[in-house]
Backbone as numpy.savetxt, mean C-alpha at the origin, in Angstrom:
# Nx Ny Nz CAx CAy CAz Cx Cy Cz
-80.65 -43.90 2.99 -79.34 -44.00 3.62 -79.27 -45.23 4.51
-78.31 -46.16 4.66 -78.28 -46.85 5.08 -77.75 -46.65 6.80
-78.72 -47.45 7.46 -78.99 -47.47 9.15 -77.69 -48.26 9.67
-76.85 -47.39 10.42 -75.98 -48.08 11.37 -76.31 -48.03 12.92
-75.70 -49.24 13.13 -76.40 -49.23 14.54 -75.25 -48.41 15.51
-75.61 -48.03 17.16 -75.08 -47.26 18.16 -73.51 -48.15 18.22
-73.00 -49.00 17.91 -71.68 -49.57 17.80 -70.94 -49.01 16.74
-72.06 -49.32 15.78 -71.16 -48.76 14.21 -70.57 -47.22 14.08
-71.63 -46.94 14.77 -71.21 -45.43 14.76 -70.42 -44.85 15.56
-69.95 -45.19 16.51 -69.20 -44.96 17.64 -67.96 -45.87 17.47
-67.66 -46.44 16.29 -66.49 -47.22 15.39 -65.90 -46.12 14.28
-66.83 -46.12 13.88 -66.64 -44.89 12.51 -66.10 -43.77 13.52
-66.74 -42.98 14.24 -66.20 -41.62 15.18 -64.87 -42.06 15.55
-64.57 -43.38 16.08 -62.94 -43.47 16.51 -62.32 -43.47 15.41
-62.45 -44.31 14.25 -61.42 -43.93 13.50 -61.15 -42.64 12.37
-62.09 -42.25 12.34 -62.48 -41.16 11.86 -61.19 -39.88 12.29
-61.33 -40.37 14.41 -61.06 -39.19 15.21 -59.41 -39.86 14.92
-59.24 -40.83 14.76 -57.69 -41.46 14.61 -56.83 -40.82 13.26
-57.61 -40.66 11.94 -57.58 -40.50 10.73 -56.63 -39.36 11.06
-58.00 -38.21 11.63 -57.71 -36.70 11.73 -56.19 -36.43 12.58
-56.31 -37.72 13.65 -54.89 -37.43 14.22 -53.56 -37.74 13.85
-53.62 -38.62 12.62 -52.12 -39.06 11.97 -52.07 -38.01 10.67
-53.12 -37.94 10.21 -52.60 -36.46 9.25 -52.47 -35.41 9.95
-52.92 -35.17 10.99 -52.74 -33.68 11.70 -51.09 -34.15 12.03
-50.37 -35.21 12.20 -49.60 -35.53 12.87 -48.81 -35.39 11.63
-48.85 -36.24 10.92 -47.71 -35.70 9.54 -47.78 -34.80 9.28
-49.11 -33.72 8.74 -48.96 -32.26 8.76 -47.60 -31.31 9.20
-47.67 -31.64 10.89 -46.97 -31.18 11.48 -45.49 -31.58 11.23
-45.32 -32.15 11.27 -43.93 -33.42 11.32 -43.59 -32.80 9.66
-43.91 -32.95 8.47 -43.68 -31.91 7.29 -43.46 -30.72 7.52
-44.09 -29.74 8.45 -44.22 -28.28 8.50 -42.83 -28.32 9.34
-42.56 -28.96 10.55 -40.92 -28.98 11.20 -39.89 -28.98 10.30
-40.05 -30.60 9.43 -38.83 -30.63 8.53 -38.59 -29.42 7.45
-40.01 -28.87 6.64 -39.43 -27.38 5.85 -38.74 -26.63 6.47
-39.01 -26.58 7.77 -38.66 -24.97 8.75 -37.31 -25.46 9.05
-36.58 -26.71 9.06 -35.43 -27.37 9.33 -34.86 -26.78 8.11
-35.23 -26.96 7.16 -34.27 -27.20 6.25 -34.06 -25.83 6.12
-35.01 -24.85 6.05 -35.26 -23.50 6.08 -33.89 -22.83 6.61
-34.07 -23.27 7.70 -32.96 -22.86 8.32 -31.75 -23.52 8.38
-31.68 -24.49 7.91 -30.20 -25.07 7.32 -29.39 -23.83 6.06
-30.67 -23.59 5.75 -30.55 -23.05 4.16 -29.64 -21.48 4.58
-30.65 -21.29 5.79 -30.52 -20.02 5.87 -28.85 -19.79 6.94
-29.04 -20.73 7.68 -27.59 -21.10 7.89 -26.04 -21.35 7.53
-26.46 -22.25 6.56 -25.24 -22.44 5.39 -24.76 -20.90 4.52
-26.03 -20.12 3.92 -26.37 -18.61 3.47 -25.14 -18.23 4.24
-25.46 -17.85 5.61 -24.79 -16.85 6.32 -23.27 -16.84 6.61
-23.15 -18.35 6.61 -21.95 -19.13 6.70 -21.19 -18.68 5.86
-21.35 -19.23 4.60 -20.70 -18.76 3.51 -20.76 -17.17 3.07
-21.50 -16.04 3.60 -21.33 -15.22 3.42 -20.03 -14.49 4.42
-20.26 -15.30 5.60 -19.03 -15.16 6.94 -17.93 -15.17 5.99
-17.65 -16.30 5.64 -16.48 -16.83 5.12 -15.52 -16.12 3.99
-16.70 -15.54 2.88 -16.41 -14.71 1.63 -16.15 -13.57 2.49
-16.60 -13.15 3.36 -16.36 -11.55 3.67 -14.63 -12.12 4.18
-14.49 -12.79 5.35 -13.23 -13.13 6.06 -12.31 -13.47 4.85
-12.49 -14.26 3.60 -11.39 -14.45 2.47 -11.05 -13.06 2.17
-12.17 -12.23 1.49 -11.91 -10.62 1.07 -11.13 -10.26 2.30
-11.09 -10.57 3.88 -10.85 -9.17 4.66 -8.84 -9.38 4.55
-8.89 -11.34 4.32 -7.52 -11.85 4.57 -6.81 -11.33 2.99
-7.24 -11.02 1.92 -6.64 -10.95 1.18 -6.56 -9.29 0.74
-7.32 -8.38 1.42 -7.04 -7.13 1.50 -5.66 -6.88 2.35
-6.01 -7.37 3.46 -4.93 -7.27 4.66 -3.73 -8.03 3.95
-3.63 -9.06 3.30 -2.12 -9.33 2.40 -1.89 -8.45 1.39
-2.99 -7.63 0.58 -2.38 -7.23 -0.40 -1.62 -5.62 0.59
-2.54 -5.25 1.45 -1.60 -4.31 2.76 0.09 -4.46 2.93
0.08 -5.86 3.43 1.25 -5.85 3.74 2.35 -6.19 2.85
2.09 -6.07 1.16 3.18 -6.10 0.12 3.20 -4.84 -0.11
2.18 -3.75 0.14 2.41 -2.25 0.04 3.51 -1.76 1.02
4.52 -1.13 -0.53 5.71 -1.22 0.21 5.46 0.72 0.39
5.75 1.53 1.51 5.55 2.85 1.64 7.30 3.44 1.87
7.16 4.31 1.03 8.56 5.69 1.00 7.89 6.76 1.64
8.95 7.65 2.45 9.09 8.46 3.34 9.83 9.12 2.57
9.32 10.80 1.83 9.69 11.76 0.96 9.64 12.96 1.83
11.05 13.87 1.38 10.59 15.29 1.63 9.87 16.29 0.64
9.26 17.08 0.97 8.86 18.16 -0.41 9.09 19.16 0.18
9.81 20.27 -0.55 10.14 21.89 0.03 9.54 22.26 -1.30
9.72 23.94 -1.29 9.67 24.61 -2.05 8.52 25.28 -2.31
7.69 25.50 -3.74 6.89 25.81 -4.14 5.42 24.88 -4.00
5.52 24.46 -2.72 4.31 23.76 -3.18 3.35 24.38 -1.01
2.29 24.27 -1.44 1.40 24.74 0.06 1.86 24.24 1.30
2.03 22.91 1.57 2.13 22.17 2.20 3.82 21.57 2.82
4.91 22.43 2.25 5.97 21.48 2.55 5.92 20.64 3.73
6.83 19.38 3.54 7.28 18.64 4.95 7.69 17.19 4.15
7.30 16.60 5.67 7.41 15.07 5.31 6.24 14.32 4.80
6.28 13.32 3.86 4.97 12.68 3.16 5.46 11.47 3.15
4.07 10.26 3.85 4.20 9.07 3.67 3.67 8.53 2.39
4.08 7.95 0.89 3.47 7.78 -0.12 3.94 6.20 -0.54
3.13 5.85 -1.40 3.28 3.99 -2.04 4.14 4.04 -3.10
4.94 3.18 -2.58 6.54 2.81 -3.99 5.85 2.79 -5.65
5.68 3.84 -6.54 5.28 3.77 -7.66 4.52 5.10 -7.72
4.32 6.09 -6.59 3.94 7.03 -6.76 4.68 8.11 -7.28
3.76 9.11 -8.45 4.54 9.57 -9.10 4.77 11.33 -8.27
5.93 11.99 -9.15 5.74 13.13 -8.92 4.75 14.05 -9.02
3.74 14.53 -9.57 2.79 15.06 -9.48 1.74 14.54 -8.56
1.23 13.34 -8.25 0.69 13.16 -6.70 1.55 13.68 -5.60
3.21 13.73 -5.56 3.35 14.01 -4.42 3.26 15.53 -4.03
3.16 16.36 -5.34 2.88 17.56 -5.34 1.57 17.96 -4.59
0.40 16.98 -5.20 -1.57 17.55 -4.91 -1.18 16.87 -3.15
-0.26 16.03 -3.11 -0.08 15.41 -1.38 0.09 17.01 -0.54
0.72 17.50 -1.31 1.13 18.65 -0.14 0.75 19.97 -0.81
-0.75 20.12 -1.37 -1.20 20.96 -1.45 -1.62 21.55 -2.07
-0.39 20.87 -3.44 -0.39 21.41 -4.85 0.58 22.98 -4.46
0.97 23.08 -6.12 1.91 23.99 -6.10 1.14 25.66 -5.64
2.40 25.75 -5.08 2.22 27.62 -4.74 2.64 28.55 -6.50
1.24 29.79 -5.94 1.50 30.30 -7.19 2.93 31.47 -7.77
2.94 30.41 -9.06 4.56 30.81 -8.68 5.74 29.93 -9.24
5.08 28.29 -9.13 5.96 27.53 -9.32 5.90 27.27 -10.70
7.38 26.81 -10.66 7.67 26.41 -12.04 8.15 25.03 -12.35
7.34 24.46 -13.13 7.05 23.18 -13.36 8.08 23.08 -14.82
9.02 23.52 -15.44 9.38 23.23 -16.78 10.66 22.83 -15.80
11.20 22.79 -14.81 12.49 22.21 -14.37 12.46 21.25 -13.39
11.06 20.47 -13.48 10.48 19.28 -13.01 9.58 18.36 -13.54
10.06 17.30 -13.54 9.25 16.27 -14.70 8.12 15.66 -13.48
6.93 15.68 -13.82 6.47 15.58 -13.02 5.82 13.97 -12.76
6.37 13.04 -14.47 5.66 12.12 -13.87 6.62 10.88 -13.86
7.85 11.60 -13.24 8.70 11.38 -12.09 8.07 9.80 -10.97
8.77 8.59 -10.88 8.29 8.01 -9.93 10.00 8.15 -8.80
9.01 8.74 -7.45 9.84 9.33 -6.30 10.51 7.93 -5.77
11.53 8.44 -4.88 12.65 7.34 -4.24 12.43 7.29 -2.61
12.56 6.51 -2.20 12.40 6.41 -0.71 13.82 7.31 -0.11
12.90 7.79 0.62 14.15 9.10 1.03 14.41 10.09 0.52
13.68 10.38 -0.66 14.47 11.41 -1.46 13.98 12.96 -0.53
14.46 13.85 -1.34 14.16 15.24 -0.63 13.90 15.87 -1.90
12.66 16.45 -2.45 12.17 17.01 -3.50 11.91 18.62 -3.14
12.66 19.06 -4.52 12.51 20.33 -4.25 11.33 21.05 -5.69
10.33 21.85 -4.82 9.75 22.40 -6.49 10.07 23.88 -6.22
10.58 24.13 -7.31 11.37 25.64 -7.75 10.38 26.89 -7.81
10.68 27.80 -7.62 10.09 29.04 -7.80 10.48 29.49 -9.21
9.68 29.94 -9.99 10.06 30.52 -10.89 10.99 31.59 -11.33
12.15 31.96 -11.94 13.18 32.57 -12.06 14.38 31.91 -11.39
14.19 30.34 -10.06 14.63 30.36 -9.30 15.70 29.67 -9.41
17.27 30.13 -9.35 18.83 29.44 -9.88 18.82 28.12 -9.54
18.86 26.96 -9.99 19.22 25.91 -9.79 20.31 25.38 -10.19
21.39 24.61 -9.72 22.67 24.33 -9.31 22.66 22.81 -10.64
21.64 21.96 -10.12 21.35 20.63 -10.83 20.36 20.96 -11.94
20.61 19.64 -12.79 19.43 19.92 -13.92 18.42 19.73 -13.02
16.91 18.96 -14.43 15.77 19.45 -14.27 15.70 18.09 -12.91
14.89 18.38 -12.48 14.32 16.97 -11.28 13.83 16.21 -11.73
14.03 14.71 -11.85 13.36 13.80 -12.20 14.19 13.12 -14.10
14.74 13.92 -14.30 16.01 13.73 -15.50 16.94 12.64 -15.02
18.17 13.45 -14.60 19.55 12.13 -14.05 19.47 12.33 -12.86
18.69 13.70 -12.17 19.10 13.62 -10.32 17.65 13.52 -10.24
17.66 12.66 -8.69 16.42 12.65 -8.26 16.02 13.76 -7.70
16.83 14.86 -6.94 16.16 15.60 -6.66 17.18 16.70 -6.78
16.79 17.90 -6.60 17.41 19.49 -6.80 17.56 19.63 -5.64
18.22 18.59 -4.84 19.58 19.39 -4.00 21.03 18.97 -4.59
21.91 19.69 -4.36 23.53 20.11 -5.12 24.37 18.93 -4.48
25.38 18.80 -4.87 26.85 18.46 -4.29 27.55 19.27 -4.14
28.39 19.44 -3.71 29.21 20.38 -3.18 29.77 20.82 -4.36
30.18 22.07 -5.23 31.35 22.29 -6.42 30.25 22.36 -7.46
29.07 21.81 -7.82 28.50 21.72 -8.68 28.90 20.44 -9.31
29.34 19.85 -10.01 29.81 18.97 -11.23 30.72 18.02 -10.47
31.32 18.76 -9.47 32.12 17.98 -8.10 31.45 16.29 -7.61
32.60 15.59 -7.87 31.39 14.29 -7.22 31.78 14.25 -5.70
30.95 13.44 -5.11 31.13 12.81 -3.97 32.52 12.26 -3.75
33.09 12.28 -2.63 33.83 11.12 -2.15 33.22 10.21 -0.69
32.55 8.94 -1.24 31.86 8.47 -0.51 32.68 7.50 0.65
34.05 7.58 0.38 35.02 7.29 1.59 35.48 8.39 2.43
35.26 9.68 2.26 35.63 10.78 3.07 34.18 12.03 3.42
33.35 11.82 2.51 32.66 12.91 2.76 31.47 12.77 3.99
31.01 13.65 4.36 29.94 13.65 6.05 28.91 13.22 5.38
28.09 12.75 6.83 26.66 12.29 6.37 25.67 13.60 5.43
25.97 14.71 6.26 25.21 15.80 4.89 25.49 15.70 3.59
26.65 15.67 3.38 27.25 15.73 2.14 26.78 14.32 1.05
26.62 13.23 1.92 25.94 11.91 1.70 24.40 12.16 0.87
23.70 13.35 2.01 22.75 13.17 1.46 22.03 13.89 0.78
23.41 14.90 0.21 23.12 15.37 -0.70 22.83 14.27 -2.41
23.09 13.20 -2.13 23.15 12.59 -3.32 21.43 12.08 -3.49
21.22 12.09 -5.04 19.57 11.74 -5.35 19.58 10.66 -4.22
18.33 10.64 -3.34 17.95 9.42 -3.39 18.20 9.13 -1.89
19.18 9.56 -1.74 19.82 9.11 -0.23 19.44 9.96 1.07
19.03 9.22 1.87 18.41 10.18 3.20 19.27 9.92 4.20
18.84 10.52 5.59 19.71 10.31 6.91 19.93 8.85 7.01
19.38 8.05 7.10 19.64 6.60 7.62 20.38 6.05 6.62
20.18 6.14 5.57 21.39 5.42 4.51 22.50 6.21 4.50
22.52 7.44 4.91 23.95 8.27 4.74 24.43 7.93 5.70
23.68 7.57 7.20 24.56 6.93 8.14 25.25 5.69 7.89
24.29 4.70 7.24 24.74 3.31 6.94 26.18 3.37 5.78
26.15 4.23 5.10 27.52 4.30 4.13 28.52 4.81 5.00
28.33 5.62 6.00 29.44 6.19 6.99 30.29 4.91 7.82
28.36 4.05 8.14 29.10 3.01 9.20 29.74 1.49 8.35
29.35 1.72 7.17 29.75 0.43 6.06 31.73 0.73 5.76
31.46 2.18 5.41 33.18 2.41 5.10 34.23 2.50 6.39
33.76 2.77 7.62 34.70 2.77 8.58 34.93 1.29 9.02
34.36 0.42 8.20 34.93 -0.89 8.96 35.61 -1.84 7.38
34.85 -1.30 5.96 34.99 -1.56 4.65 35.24 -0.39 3.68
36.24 0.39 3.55 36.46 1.40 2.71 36.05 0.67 1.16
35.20 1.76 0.46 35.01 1.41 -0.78 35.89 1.42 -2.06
36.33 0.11 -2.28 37.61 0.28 -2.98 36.75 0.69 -4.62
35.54 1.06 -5.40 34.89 0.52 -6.33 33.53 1.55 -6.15
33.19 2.13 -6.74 31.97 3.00 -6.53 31.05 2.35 -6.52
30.63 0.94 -7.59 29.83 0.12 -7.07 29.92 -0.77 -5.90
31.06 -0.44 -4.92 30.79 -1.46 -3.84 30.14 -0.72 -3.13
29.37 0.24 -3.16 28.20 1.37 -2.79 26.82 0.13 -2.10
26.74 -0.72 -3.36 25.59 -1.87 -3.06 25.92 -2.38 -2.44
26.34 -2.68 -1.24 26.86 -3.70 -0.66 26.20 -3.02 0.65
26.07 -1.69 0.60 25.42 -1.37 1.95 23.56 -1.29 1.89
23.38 -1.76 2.81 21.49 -2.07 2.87 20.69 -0.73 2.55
20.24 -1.14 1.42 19.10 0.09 1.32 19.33 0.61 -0.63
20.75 0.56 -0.41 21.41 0.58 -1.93 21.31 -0.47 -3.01
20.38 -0.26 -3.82 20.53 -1.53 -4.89 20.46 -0.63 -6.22
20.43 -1.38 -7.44 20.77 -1.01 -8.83 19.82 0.09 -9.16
18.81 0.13 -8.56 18.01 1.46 -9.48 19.09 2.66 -8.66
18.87 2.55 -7.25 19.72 3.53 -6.47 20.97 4.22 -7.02
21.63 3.19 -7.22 22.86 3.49 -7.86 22.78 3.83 -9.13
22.11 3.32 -10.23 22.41 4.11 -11.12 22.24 5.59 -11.04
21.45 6.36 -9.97 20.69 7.40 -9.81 21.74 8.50 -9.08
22.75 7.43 -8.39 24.26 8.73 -7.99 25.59 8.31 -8.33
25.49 7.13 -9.69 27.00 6.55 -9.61 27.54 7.38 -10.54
27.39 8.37 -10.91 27.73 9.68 -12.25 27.97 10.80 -11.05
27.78 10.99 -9.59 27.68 11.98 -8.52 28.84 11.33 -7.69
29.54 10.36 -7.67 30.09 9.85 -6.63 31.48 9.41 -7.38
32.18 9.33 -6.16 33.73 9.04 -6.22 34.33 7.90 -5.10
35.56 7.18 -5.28 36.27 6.88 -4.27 37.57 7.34 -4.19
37.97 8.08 -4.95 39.35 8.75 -4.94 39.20 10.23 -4.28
């Protein structure tokens, strides 16, 4: 082996000890930048998971507020009568299982059940044997309450808000609004019916065979 002298060797140990300290030094300086990026990674991750959840929460909450909701009555044969808040397209037989499902008893052949309900309406489900005045529900009337006379139409320039709402379809607040539409605009025209808010073409076709202006 070849003899170095007490200089040489104490040359070699410094750089030796220098060597060990710039790779220990990049070592490190590499091991920071992974753990950087690491967490960039893991950052950006979370970010974009923030973001996808907040798109889903904004586009739940819009599709919310095009859900348009009707306010129905249900009497009769079913557990539960009252008032039911339900979504524009719901049919008759949900609004039935809404309130309880039918009592035993009812009779379903003078109700169509897959019936889509009207905002406002007042639904009646029949007892079996039980006289009804109107055809079946869900046919030409929306619902099985009467007009006055039977076959009798409306006169929607003279008759009361009850009598109003007796027609398919029509509840307290629109029977008021036709009360307060004709005392300032008498309806010369059974379709000038639309002209008051709340009334449009499905509506009307649903009591313009029930109604009068003479």
């Amino acid at each position: 082996m070849p003899s170095f002298t007490k200089k040489q060797q104490i040359a070699i140990l410094i750089v030796g000890a220098l060597l060990i300290f710039i790779l220990s030094f990049k070592a490190l300086d590499m091991e920071e930048k992974a753990e950087d990026t690491h967490f960039r990674e893991i950052e950006f991750s979370e970010k974009h998971s923030s973001d996808e959840l907040s798109s889903q929460g904004e586009t739940e909450e819009a599709r919310k507020d095009e859900t348009t909701e009707f306010v129905v009555y249900v009497k009769g044969a079913v557990k539960y009568p009252g008032i039911l808040v339900v979504e524009e397209g719901t049919r008759l037989a949900d609004v039935v299982e809404l309130a309880g499902g039918p009592e035993e008893g009812a009779d379903f052949n003078m109700v169509n059940l897959a019936k889509k309900v009207q905002d406002e309406e007042m639904i009646h489900i029949p007892y079996a044997g039980e006289e009804l005045t109107t055809q079946p529900l869900g046919e030409t009337e929306a619902t099985a309450g009467t007009t006055s006379g039977g076959n009798e139409k409306v006169n929607i320039n003279k008759a009361s808000e009850e009598e109003l709402k007796s027609l398919p379809g029509i509840g307290e607040v629109t029977a008021r609004k036709i009360v307060d539409h004709r005392a300032s605009s008498p309806f010369k025209a059974v379709e000038d019916i639309m002209d008051v808010s709340g009334i449009g073409e499905k509506k009307f076709e649903a009591i313009k065979d029930n109604i009068t202006v003479n």
